[in-house]
Each structure stands twice: as structure tokens, then as C-alpha cells.
PDB file of C-alpha atoms and ligand atoms in Angstrom:
ATOM      1  CA  MET A   1       8.174  14.348  16.019  1.00 55.00           C
ATOM      2  CA  SER A   2       8.878  10.753  16.616  1.00 58.00           C
ATOM      3  CA  ASN A   3      10.590   8.102  14.104  1.00 67.00           C
ATOM      4  CA  GLU A   4       9.155   5.242  15.575  1.00 87.00           C
ATOM      5  CA  LEU A   5       6.327   3.648  14.431  1.00 96.00           C
ATOM      6  CA  SER A   6       4.777   0.423  16.909  1.00 97.00           C
ATOM      7  CA  GLN A   7       5.404  -2.644  15.078  1.00 97.00           C
ATOM      8  CA  HIS A   8       2.206  -4.238  16.313  1.00 98.00           C
ATOM      9  CA  PRO A   9      -0.556  -5.698  13.869  1.00 98.00           C
ATOM     10  CA  ARG A  10      -3.346  -3.612  13.150  1.00 98.00           C
ATOM     11  CA  PHE A  11      -6.675  -5.543  12.240  1.00 98.00           C
ATOM     12  CA  THR A  12      -9.372  -4.941  10.020  1.00 97.00           C
ATOM     13  CA  PRO A  13     -12.341  -6.880   9.902  1.00 96.00           C
ATOM     14  CA  ARG A  14     -10.894  -9.621   7.641  1.00 97.00           C
ATOM     15  CA  LEU A  15      -7.058  -8.647   7.669  1.00 98.00           C
ATOM     16  CA  VAL A  16      -3.748  -8.356   9.789  1.00 98.00           C
ATOM     17  CA  LEU A  17      -1.590  -5.674   8.861  1.00 98.00           C
ATOM     18  CA  ARG A  18       1.736  -6.281  10.098  1.00 98.00           C
ATOM     19  CA  PRO A  19       5.533  -6.006   9.685  1.00 98.00           C
ATOM     20  CA  PHE A  20       7.656  -8.121   7.259  1.00 98.00           C
ATOM     21  CA  ARG A  21       9.619 -10.658   9.043  1.00 97.00           C
ATOM     22  CA  ARG A  22      12.703 -12.486   7.367  1.00 96.00           C
ATOM     23  CA  ARG A  23      10.846 -15.657   7.476  1.00 96.00           C
ATOM     24  CA  ASP A  24       8.218 -13.721   4.905  1.00 98.00           C
ATOM     25  CA  VAL A  25      10.499 -14.205   1.849  1.00 98.00           C
ATOM     26  CA  GLY A  26       9.137 -17.703   0.635  1.00 98.00           C
ATOM     27  CA  PRO A  27       5.182 -16.479   1.106  1.00 98.00           C
ATOM     28  CA  VAL A  28       6.183 -13.253  -0.389  1.00 98.00           C
ATOM     29  CA  HIS A  29       7.932 -14.525  -3.268  1.00 98.00           C
ATOM     30  CA  GLU A  30       4.849 -17.128  -4.304  1.00 98.00           C
ATOM     31  CA  ALA A  31       2.432 -14.191  -3.873  1.00 98.00           C
ATOM     32  CA  VAL A  32       4.659 -12.099  -6.433  1.00 98.00           C
ATOM     33  CA  LEU A  33       5.285 -14.968  -8.900  1.00 98.00           C
ATOM     34  CA  SER A  34       1.546 -15.838  -8.992  1.00 97.00           C
ATOM     35  CA  SER A  35       0.802 -12.238  -9.788  1.00 98.00           C
ATOM     36  CA  LEU A  36       3.660 -11.317 -12.085  1.00 97.00           C
ATOM     37  CA  ALA A  37       1.661 -10.745 -15.172  1.00 96.00           C
ATOM     38  CA  ASP A  38      -0.989  -8.339 -13.023  1.00 98.00           C
ATOM     39  CA  LEU A  39       1.941  -6.449 -11.491  1.00 98.00           C
ATOM     40  CA  ALA A  40       4.139  -6.476 -14.227  1.00 97.00           C
ATOM     41  CA  ARG A  41       1.847  -3.859 -16.299  1.00 97.00           C
ATOM     42  CA  TRP A  42       2.293  -1.443 -13.353  1.00 98.00           C
ATOM     43  CA  LEU A  43       5.079  -1.877 -10.747  1.00 97.00           C
ATOM     44  CA  PRO A  44       8.952  -1.631 -12.234  1.00 95.00           C
ATOM     45  CA  TRP A  45      10.152  -3.798  -9.805  1.00 95.00           C
ATOM     46  CA  ALA A  46       7.848  -6.759 -10.683  1.00 96.00           C
ATOM     47  CA  ALA A  47      10.044  -7.762 -13.336  1.00 92.00           C
ATOM     48  CA  LYS A  48      10.094 -11.110 -15.739  1.00 88.00           C
ATOM     49  CA  ASP A  49      13.365 -12.424 -13.726  1.00 91.00           C
ATOM     50  CA  TYR A  50      11.957 -11.430 -10.307  1.00 95.00           C
ATOM     51  CA  SER A  51      13.937 -13.748  -7.896  1.00 96.00           C
ATOM     52  CA  ARG A  52      13.863 -15.253  -4.564  1.00 97.00           C
ATOM     53  CA  THR A  53      16.906 -13.061  -3.912  1.00 97.00           C
ATOM     54  CA  VAL A  54      14.743  -9.493  -4.934  1.00 97.00           C
ATOM     55  CA  THR A  55      12.482 -10.879  -2.301  1.00 98.00           C
ATOM     56  CA  HIS A  56      14.987 -11.278   0.195  1.00 98.00           C
ATOM     57  CA  GLN A  57      16.355  -7.568  -0.338  1.00 97.00           C
ATOM     58  CA  PHE A  58      13.030  -6.509  -0.024  1.00 98.00           C
ATOM     59  CA  VAL A  59      12.109  -7.869   3.049  1.00 98.00           C
ATOM     60  CA  ARG A  60      15.785  -6.954   4.770  1.00 98.00           C
ATOM     61  CA  ASP A  61      15.289  -3.336   3.396  1.00 98.00           C
ATOM     62  CA  SER A  62      11.515  -3.270   4.472  1.00 98.00           C
ATOM     63  CA  ILE A  63      12.628  -4.243   8.202  1.00 98.00           C
ATOM     64  CA  GLY A  64      15.600  -1.600   7.647  1.00 98.00           C
ATOM     65  CA  ALA A  65      13.348   1.455   6.833  1.00 98.00           C
ATOM     66  CA  TRP A  66      10.857   0.656   9.450  1.00 98.00           C
ATOM     67  CA  GLY A  67      13.836   0.832  11.638  1.00 97.00           C
ATOM     68  CA  ASP A  68      14.921   3.897  10.671  1.00 96.00           C
ATOM     69  CA  GLY A  69      11.313   5.316  10.611  1.00 97.00           C
ATOM     70  CA  ARG A  70      11.548   6.147   7.001  1.00 96.00           C
ATOM     71  CA  ALA A  71       9.006   3.936   5.447  1.00 98.00           C
ATOM     72  CA  PHE A  72       6.508   1.123   6.513  1.00 98.00           C
ATOM     73  CA  ASP A  73       5.319  -1.575   4.621  1.00 98.00           C
ATOM     74  CA  PHE A  74       2.848  -4.093   6.190  1.00 98.00           C
ATOM     75  CA  ALA A  75       2.620  -7.618   4.887  1.00 98.00           C
ATOM     76  CA  ILE A  76      -1.747  -8.004   4.233  1.00 99.00           C
ATOM     77  CA  ARG A  77      -2.780 -11.421   5.688  1.00 98.00           C
ATOM     78  CA  ALA A  78      -6.234 -13.115   6.267  1.00 98.00           C
ATOM     79  CA  ARG A  79      -7.169 -13.282   9.832  1.00 98.00           C
ATOM     80  CA  GLU A  80      -8.539 -16.887   9.152  1.00 97.00           C
ATOM     81  CA  ASP A  81      -5.211 -18.030   7.031  1.00 97.00           C
ATOM     82  CA  PRO A  82      -2.486 -15.727   8.396  1.00 96.00           C
ATOM     83  CA  ASP A  83       0.384 -17.780   6.542  1.00 96.00           C
ATOM     84  CA  ARG A  84      -0.617 -16.910   3.166  1.00 98.00           C
ATOM     85  CA  HIS A  85       0.738 -13.582   1.660  1.00 98.00           C
ATOM     86  CA  LEU A  86      -2.475 -11.489   0.119  1.00 98.00           C
ATOM     87  CA  GLY A  87      -0.090  -8.470  -0.562  1.00 98.00           C
ATOM     88  CA  ASN A  88       1.634  -5.161   0.283  1.00 98.00           C
ATOM     89  CA  VAL A  89       0.292  -1.855   1.473  1.00 99.00           C
ATOM     90  CA  SER A  90       3.171   0.396   2.511  1.00 98.00           C
ATOM     91  CA  VAL A  91       2.828   4.016   3.890  1.00 98.00           C
ATOM     92  CA  TRP A  92       6.360   6.292   3.739  1.00 98.00           C
ATOM     93  CA  TRP A  93       7.506   9.942   4.190  1.00 98.00           C
ATOM     94  CA  THR A  94       7.896  11.999   1.354  1.00 98.00           C
ATOM     95  CA  SER A  95       8.514  15.202   3.602  1.00 98.00           C
ATOM     96  CA  ARG A  96       8.595  15.274   7.348  1.00 96.00           C
ATOM     97  CA  THR A  97       8.805  19.028   7.332  1.00 97.00           C
ATOM     98  CA  ASN A  98       5.441  19.446   5.364  1.00 98.00           C
ATOM     99  CA  ARG A  99       4.092  16.098   7.406  1.00 98.00           C
ATOM    100  CA  THR A 100       3.463  14.564   3.789  1.00 98.00           C
ATOM    101  CA  GLY A 101       3.358  11.123   3.054  1.00 98.00           C
ATOM    102  CA  GLU A 102       2.660   8.446   0.282  1.00 98.00           C
ATOM    103  CA  ILE A 103       0.901   4.850  -0.068  1.00 98.00           C
ATOM    104  CA  GLY A 104       1.321   2.293  -2.347  1.00 98.00           C
ATOM    105  CA  TYR A 105      -0.234  -1.438  -2.538  1.00 98.00           C
ATOM    106  CA  TRP A 106      -0.734  -4.340  -4.453  1.00 98.00           C
ATOM    107  CA  VAL A 107      -2.972  -7.875  -3.971  1.00 99.00           C
ATOM    108  CA  ARG A 108      -2.401 -11.121  -5.029  1.00 98.00           C
ATOM    109  CA  SER A 109      -4.373 -11.688  -8.733  1.00 98.00           C
ATOM    110  CA  ASP A 110      -6.486 -14.566  -6.988  1.00 98.00           C
ATOM    111  CA  MET A 111      -7.626 -12.292  -4.577  1.00 98.00           C
ATOM    112  CA  THR A 112      -8.589  -9.156  -5.862  1.00 98.00           C
ATOM    113  CA  SER A 113     -11.727  -7.658  -6.833  1.00 98.00           C
ATOM    114  CA  ARG A 114     -13.298  -8.683  -3.089  1.00 98.00           C
ATOM    115  CA  GLY A 115     -12.370  -5.118  -1.405  1.00 98.00           C
ATOM    116  CA  LEU A 116      -9.044  -6.148   0.387  1.00 98.00           C
ATOM    117  CA  CYS A 117      -7.008  -3.452  -0.847  1.00 98.00           C
ATOM    118  CA  THR A 118      -9.545  -0.843   0.093  1.00 98.00           C
ATOM    119  CA  GLU A 119      -9.941  -2.379   3.204  1.00 98.00           C
ATOM    120  CA  ALA A 120      -6.207  -2.629   4.002  1.00 98.00           C
ATOM    121  CA  THR A 121      -5.875   0.817   2.979  1.00 98.00           C
ATOM    122  CA  ALA A 122      -8.597   2.684   4.754  1.00 98.00           C
ATOM    123  CA  ARG A 123      -6.439   1.074   7.772  1.00 98.00           C
ATOM    124  CA  ILE A 124      -3.038   2.606   6.846  1.00 98.00           C
ATOM    125  CA  LEU A 125      -4.720   6.051   6.301  1.00 98.00           C
ATOM    126  CA  GLN A 126      -5.302   5.494  10.034  1.00 98.00           C
ATOM    127  CA  VAL A 127      -1.697   4.734  11.147  1.00 98.00           C
ATOM    128  CA  GLY A 128      -0.741   8.103   8.544  1.00 98.00           C
ATOM    129  CA  PHE A 129      -2.958  10.612   9.725  1.00 98.00           C
ATOM    130  CA  GLU A 130      -3.406   9.119  13.302  1.00 97.00           C
ATOM    131  CA  GLU A 131      -0.051   7.605  14.452  1.00 98.00           C
ATOM    132  CA  LEU A 132       2.364   8.991  12.001  1.00 98.00           C
ATOM    133  CA  ASP A 133       0.784  12.650  12.287  1.00 98.00           C
ATOM    134  CA  MET A 134       0.632  13.096   8.653  1.00 98.00           C
ATOM    135  CA  HIS A 135      -1.047  16.057   7.135  1.00 98.00           C
ATOM    136  CA  ARG A 136      -1.618  15.159   3.270  1.00 98.00           C
ATOM    137  CA  VAL A 137      -1.081  11.632   1.761  1.00 98.00           C
ATOM    138  CA  THR A 138      -1.014  10.909  -1.834  1.00 98.00           C
ATOM    139  CA  LEU A 139      -1.277   8.204  -4.390  1.00 98.00           C
ATOM    140  CA  ARG A 140       0.172   7.609  -7.704  1.00 98.00           C
ATOM    141  CA  ILE A 141      -1.798   5.873  -9.986  1.00 98.00           C
ATOM    142  CA  ALA A 142      -0.454   4.810 -13.229  1.00 98.00           C
ATOM    143  CA  VAL A 143      -3.109   6.201 -16.268  1.00 98.00           C
ATOM    144  CA  GLY A 144      -5.275   2.849 -17.317  1.00 98.00           C
ATOM    145  CA  ASN A 145      -4.733   1.105 -13.880  1.00 98.00           C
ATOM    146  CA  ASP A 146      -8.467   1.436 -13.180  1.00 98.00           C
ATOM    147  CA  ALA A 147      -8.518  -0.833 -10.114  1.00 98.00           C
ATOM    148  CA  SER A 148      -6.248   1.085  -8.755  1.00 98.00           C
ATOM    149  CA  GLU A 149      -7.985   4.212  -9.531  1.00 98.00           C
ATOM    150  CA  ARG A 150     -11.182   2.523  -8.128  1.00 98.00           C
ATOM    151  CA  VAL A 151      -9.599   2.208  -4.729  1.00 98.00           C
ATOM    152  CA  ALA A 152      -8.647   5.717  -4.437  1.00 98.00           C
ATOM    153  CA  GLN A 153     -12.008   7.072  -5.725  1.00 98.00           C
ATOM    154  CA  LYS A 154     -13.644   4.596  -2.972  1.00 97.00           C
ATOM    155  CA  LEU A 155     -11.313   5.910  -0.003  1.00 98.00           C
ATOM    156  CA  GLY A 156     -12.540   9.643  -1.229  1.00 98.00           C
ATOM    157  CA  PHE A 157      -9.001  10.416  -2.508  1.00 98.00           C
ATOM    158  CA  VAL A 158      -9.192  13.712  -4.797  1.00 98.00           C
ATOM    159  CA  GLU A 159      -7.427  13.509  -8.332  1.00 98.00           C
ATOM    160  CA  GLU A 160      -4.864  16.367  -8.670  1.00 98.00           C
ATOM    161  CA  GLY A 161      -2.870  16.065 -11.221  1.00 98.00           C
ATOM    162  CA  LEU A 162      -0.901  14.404 -14.176  1.00 98.00           C
ATOM    163  CA  LEU A 163       2.562  13.250 -13.798  1.00 98.00           C
ATOM    164  CA  ARG A 164       4.194  12.579 -17.436  1.00 98.00           C
ATOM    165  CA  ASP A 165       6.703   9.973 -18.002  1.00 98.00           C
ATOM    166  CA  GLU A 166       6.833   9.497 -14.298  1.00 97.00           C
ATOM    167  CA  VAL A 167       7.974   5.593 -14.093  1.00 97.00           C
ATOM    168  CA  LYS A 168       9.524   3.111 -16.572  1.00 96.00           C
ATOM    169  CA  VAL A 169       7.981  -0.102 -16.537  1.00 96.00           C
ATOM    170  CA  GLY A 170      10.041  -2.625 -18.809  1.00 92.00           C
ATOM    171  CA  ALA A 171      10.276  -0.753 -21.923  1.00 93.00           C
ATOM    172  CA  VAL A 172       7.670   1.667 -21.284  1.00 95.00           C
ATOM    173  CA  TRP A 173       6.928   5.192 -19.799  1.00 98.00           C
ATOM    174  CA  LEU A 174       3.815   5.689 -17.867  1.00 98.00           C
ATOM    175  CA  ASP A 175       2.187   8.777 -16.987  1.00 98.00           C
ATOM    176  CA  HIS A 176       0.852   8.876 -13.379  1.00 98.00           C
ATOM    177  CA  THR A 177      -2.009  10.795 -11.867  1.00 98.00           C
ATOM    178  CA  VAL A 178      -1.570  11.983  -8.455  1.00 98.00           C
ATOM    179  CA  TRP A 179      -4.310  11.511  -5.987  1.00 99.00           C
ATOM    180  CA  GLY A 180      -4.237  13.148  -2.814  1.00 98.00           C
ATOM    181  CA  ILE A 181      -6.318  13.667   0.801  1.00 98.00           C
ATOM    182  CA  LEU A 182      -5.725  15.640   3.662  1.00 98.00           C
ATOM    183  CA  GLU A 183      -6.235  15.089   7.076  1.00 98.00           C
ATOM    184  CA  ARG A 184      -9.196  17.079   7.795  1.00 98.00           C
ATOM    185  CA  GLU A 185     -10.790  15.248   4.730  1.00 98.00           C
ATOM    186  CA  TRP A 186     -10.106  11.856   6.030  1.00 98.00           C
ATOM    187  CA  ARG A 187     -11.594  12.714   9.423  1.00 96.00           C
ATOM    188  CA  VAL A 188     -15.143  13.004   7.419  1.00 96.00           C
ATOM    189  CA  GLU A 189     -14.426   9.884   5.238  1.00 96.00           C
ATOM    190  CA  ARG A 190     -13.496   7.389   8.002  1.00 94.00           C
ATOM    191  CA  ALA A 191     -17.197   7.421   9.195  1.00 93.00           C
ATOM    192  CA  ARG A 192     -17.937   6.179   5.989  1.00 93.00           C
ATOM    193  CA  TYR A 193     -15.339   3.610   5.992  1.00 94.00           C
ATOM    194  CA  GLU A 194     -16.611   2.237   9.257  1.00 91.00           C
ATOM    195  CA  ALA A 195     -19.921   2.140   7.819  1.00 92.00           C
ATOM    196  CA  GLU A 196     -18.419   0.252   5.182  1.00 92.00           C
ATOM    197  CA  ALA A 197     -16.599  -2.011   7.646  1.00 88.00           C
ATOM    198  CA  TRP A 198     -13.118  -1.180   6.013  1.00 85.00           C
ATOM    199  CA  GLY A 199     -11.784   0.539   9.266  1.00 72.00           C
TER     200      GLY A 199
HETATM  201  C1  COA B   1      -4.767  -2.205  -7.610  1.00 53.92           C
HETATM  202  C2  COA B   1      -5.136  -3.471  -6.899  1.00 53.92           C
HETATM  203  C3  COA B   1      -4.493  -3.264  -5.790  1.00 53.92           C
HETATM  204  C4  COA B   1      -6.657  -3.439  -6.417  1.00 53.92           C
HETATM  205  O1  COA B   1      -6.476  -4.491  -5.187  1.00 53.92           O
HETATM  206  P1  COA B   1      -8.493  -5.334  -5.105  1.00 53.92           P
HETATM  207  O2  COA B   1      -8.086  -6.066  -3.762  1.00 53.92           O
HETATM  208  O3  COA B   1      -8.553  -5.773  -6.009  1.00 53.92           O
HETATM  209  O4  COA B   1      -8.855  -3.797  -4.664  1.00 53.92           O
HETATM  210  P2  COA B   1     -10.571  -4.084  -3.949  1.00 53.92           P
HETATM  211  O5  COA B   1     -11.358  -5.271  -4.258  1.00 53.92           O
HETATM  212  O6  COA B   1     -10.628  -2.895  -3.031  1.00 53.92           O
HETATM  213  O7  COA B   1     -11.150  -2.372  -5.499  1.00 53.92           O
HETATM  214  C5  COA B   1     -10.853  -2.568  -6.474  1.00 53.92           C
HETATM  215  C6  COA B   1     -11.845  -1.746  -7.133  1.00 53.92           C
HETATM  216  O8  COA B   1     -11.634  -2.040  -8.801  1.00 53.92           O
HETATM  217  C7  COA B   1     -12.837  -2.571  -9.844  1.00 53.92           C
HETATM  218  N1  COA B   1     -11.845  -3.166 -10.788  1.00 53.92           N
HETATM  219  C8  COA B   1     -11.208  -4.338 -10.880  1.00 53.92           C
HETATM  220  N2  COA B   1     -10.678  -4.124 -12.120  1.00 53.92           N
HETATM  221  C9  COA B   1     -10.973  -3.492 -12.757  1.00 53.92           C
HETATM  222  C10 COA B   1     -11.010  -2.689 -14.229  1.00 53.92           C
HETATM  223  N3  COA B   1     -10.165  -3.302 -14.903  1.00 53.92           N
HETATM  224  N4  COA B   1     -11.742  -1.738 -14.457  1.00 53.92           N
HETATM  225  C11 COA B   1     -12.498  -0.932 -13.355  1.00 53.92           C
HETATM  226  N5  COA B   1     -12.358  -1.443 -12.084  1.00 53.92           N
HETATM  227  C12 COA B   1     -12.251  -2.672 -11.733  1.00 53.92           C
HETATM  228  C13 COA B   1     -13.027  -3.738  -8.786  1.00 53.92           C
HETATM  229  O9  COA B   1     -14.540  -3.789  -9.080  1.00 53.92           O
HETATM  230  C14 COA B   1     -13.395  -3.009  -7.263  1.00 53.92           C
HETATM  231  O10 COA B   1     -14.359  -1.626  -7.657  1.00 53.92           O
HETATM  232  P3  COA B   1     -15.614  -1.925  -6.644  1.00 53.92           P
HETATM  233  O11 COA B   1     -15.459  -2.544  -5.175  1.00 53.92           O
HETATM  234  O12 COA B   1     -16.628  -0.607  -6.712  1.00 53.92           O
HETATM  235  O13 COA B   1     -16.335  -3.105  -7.425  1.00 53.92           O
HETATM  236  C15 COA B   1      -4.801  -4.883  -7.443  1.00 53.92           C
HETATM  237  O14 COA B   1      -5.804  -5.052  -8.190  1.00 53.92           O
HETATM  238  C16 COA B   1      -3.162  -4.822  -7.614  1.00 53.92           C
HETATM  239  O15 COA B   1      -2.406  -5.457  -6.969  1.00 53.92           O
HETATM  240  N6  COA B   1      -3.354  -4.761  -9.112  1.00 53.92           N
HETATM  241  C17 COA B   1      -1.751  -4.554  -9.689  1.00 53.92           C
HETATM  242  C18 COA B   1      -0.610  -3.996  -9.067  1.00 53.92           C
HETATM  243  C19 COA B   1      -1.001  -2.784  -8.811  1.00 53.92           C
HETATM  244  O16 COA B   1      -1.740  -2.152  -9.756  1.00 53.92           O
HETATM  245  N7  COA B   1      -0.510  -1.811  -7.542  1.00 53.92           N
HETATM  246  C20 COA B   1      -1.341  -0.465  -7.701  1.00 53.92           C
HETATM  247  C21 COA B   1      -0.441   0.396  -8.303  1.00 53.92           C
HETATM  248  S1  COA B   1      -0.999   2.230  -7.798  1.00 53.92           S
END
């Protein structure tokens, strides 16, 4: 099994998804700061003291993880305005032996509820199942994060269970639900993704 994933951009009808570059630090920092109130409810790294140094570290780690074949972070950009950072979508290995992976995402607050996360994640599922040959992909979603649950439902993920006190965000422990989709399920769902123009 190869550790490599091609760095070419992946396209959807509205979006370009591509690996991070060092010059992304400024646009990513701006996008996170502009969305901090929403991100900070669910994501532990989006703390009040989120800084340019943290962004720099993220971009550096992201480039390293892709090079090592561990995790693949994609910058979400509009085809029409590729310099503005819209968010991130990532896929990473949880077990190479069992061919299982996990996906995570966020979208900047002033661009939510336009279907961008669903469109980006549909394309990244194709990367997981076709390019990385995953058998199963999971999502972990904090209880109460209804928008993220809606993304999982639209993509045909199945809710599988509850992880208690899975992550600490600020001073609060959050329960997560686990959602999964198997390769054979995705092969059925993808016709719908295409009909919805997500793929
Ligand atoms: C969750 C998140 C990524 C969704 O991004 P997005 O681009 O708005 O997602 P989409 O537009 O593809 O789909 C969102 C769906 O949730 C719905 N929605 C939005 N807010 C909602 C809410 N408070 N309650 C219920 N549904 C909601 C939208 O209407 C849409 O559903 P629809 O297409 O059926 O109308 C974005 O809100 C975000 O980044 N949130 C903060 C970080 C985060 O939670 N990341 C995920 C961690 S698991």
C-alpha cells in the first residue's frame, strides 16, 4: 500500500480543494479569526488566543503530514475567488491495517449554509475511497452541532454510537456521536452526490 497521495487540486462544481502551502498562513489566519465564535464552540484548537503562530504551525504540520502519508488537509477555495480561504476539509488514516479513515471540516462563518461543506466533503470521500483505498470513513460530531450532523446525514453517513466526554473544548467536555460510511455504501450514495452536483 502506498503512502503517497497526489498533490494535484481536486475540483467540484464550485470549489477547488488543494494542499496547504506556506503562503496560506495569512488567509487561513484571517478566516479562522473571522469565524472564531462558531469554531470555538466545537473545535479545541480554536481558542480565544488563536494566533498567527498557531496558523503557521498548522500549515507546517499539514505539509509534513501529507509528505508522511498520515493525513491530508485540503484548503477549500472558490473556483471564482481562489485567494480567499473558505475553510478546511481533511481526511486521515485511523488504521492502515483496517483501511479506516476519518474526516474533519470547518467552513468560515460568512459562507455557511450554502452547501459548501457537503460539496467539499463529497469530493474528499472520493479521495478516501478511490485514491486511498479506504474501506470505512468516520466522522465525529459533538452532540448539539446540528449543522455538522446535517452534513453527515446529507452524505449518507450512518449514526453509529456515542463517545462520552470525547473532547474538551475550553472548560467543557463534549460528547461526540460517531458516524460512518462504508465503501459499498458510498458507491451507492455517489450517484446521488452527482445528481445533487456535489461531486
Ligand atoms: C458544520 C459546518 C462545517 C457546516 O458547513 P456548511 O458549509 O454550512 O454546510 P452545508 O451548507 O453543506 O450544510 C449545512 C446544513 O446544516 C443546516 N444548518 C445550518 N445551521 C443549522 C442549525 N443550527 N441547525 C440545524 N441545521 C443547520 C443547513 O441548513 C444545511 O442543511 P440544508 O442543506 O439541508 O439546508 C460549519 O457550520 C462549521 O464550520 N461550523 C463550525 C465548525 C464545525 O462545527 N466543524 C465541524 C466539526 S464536526
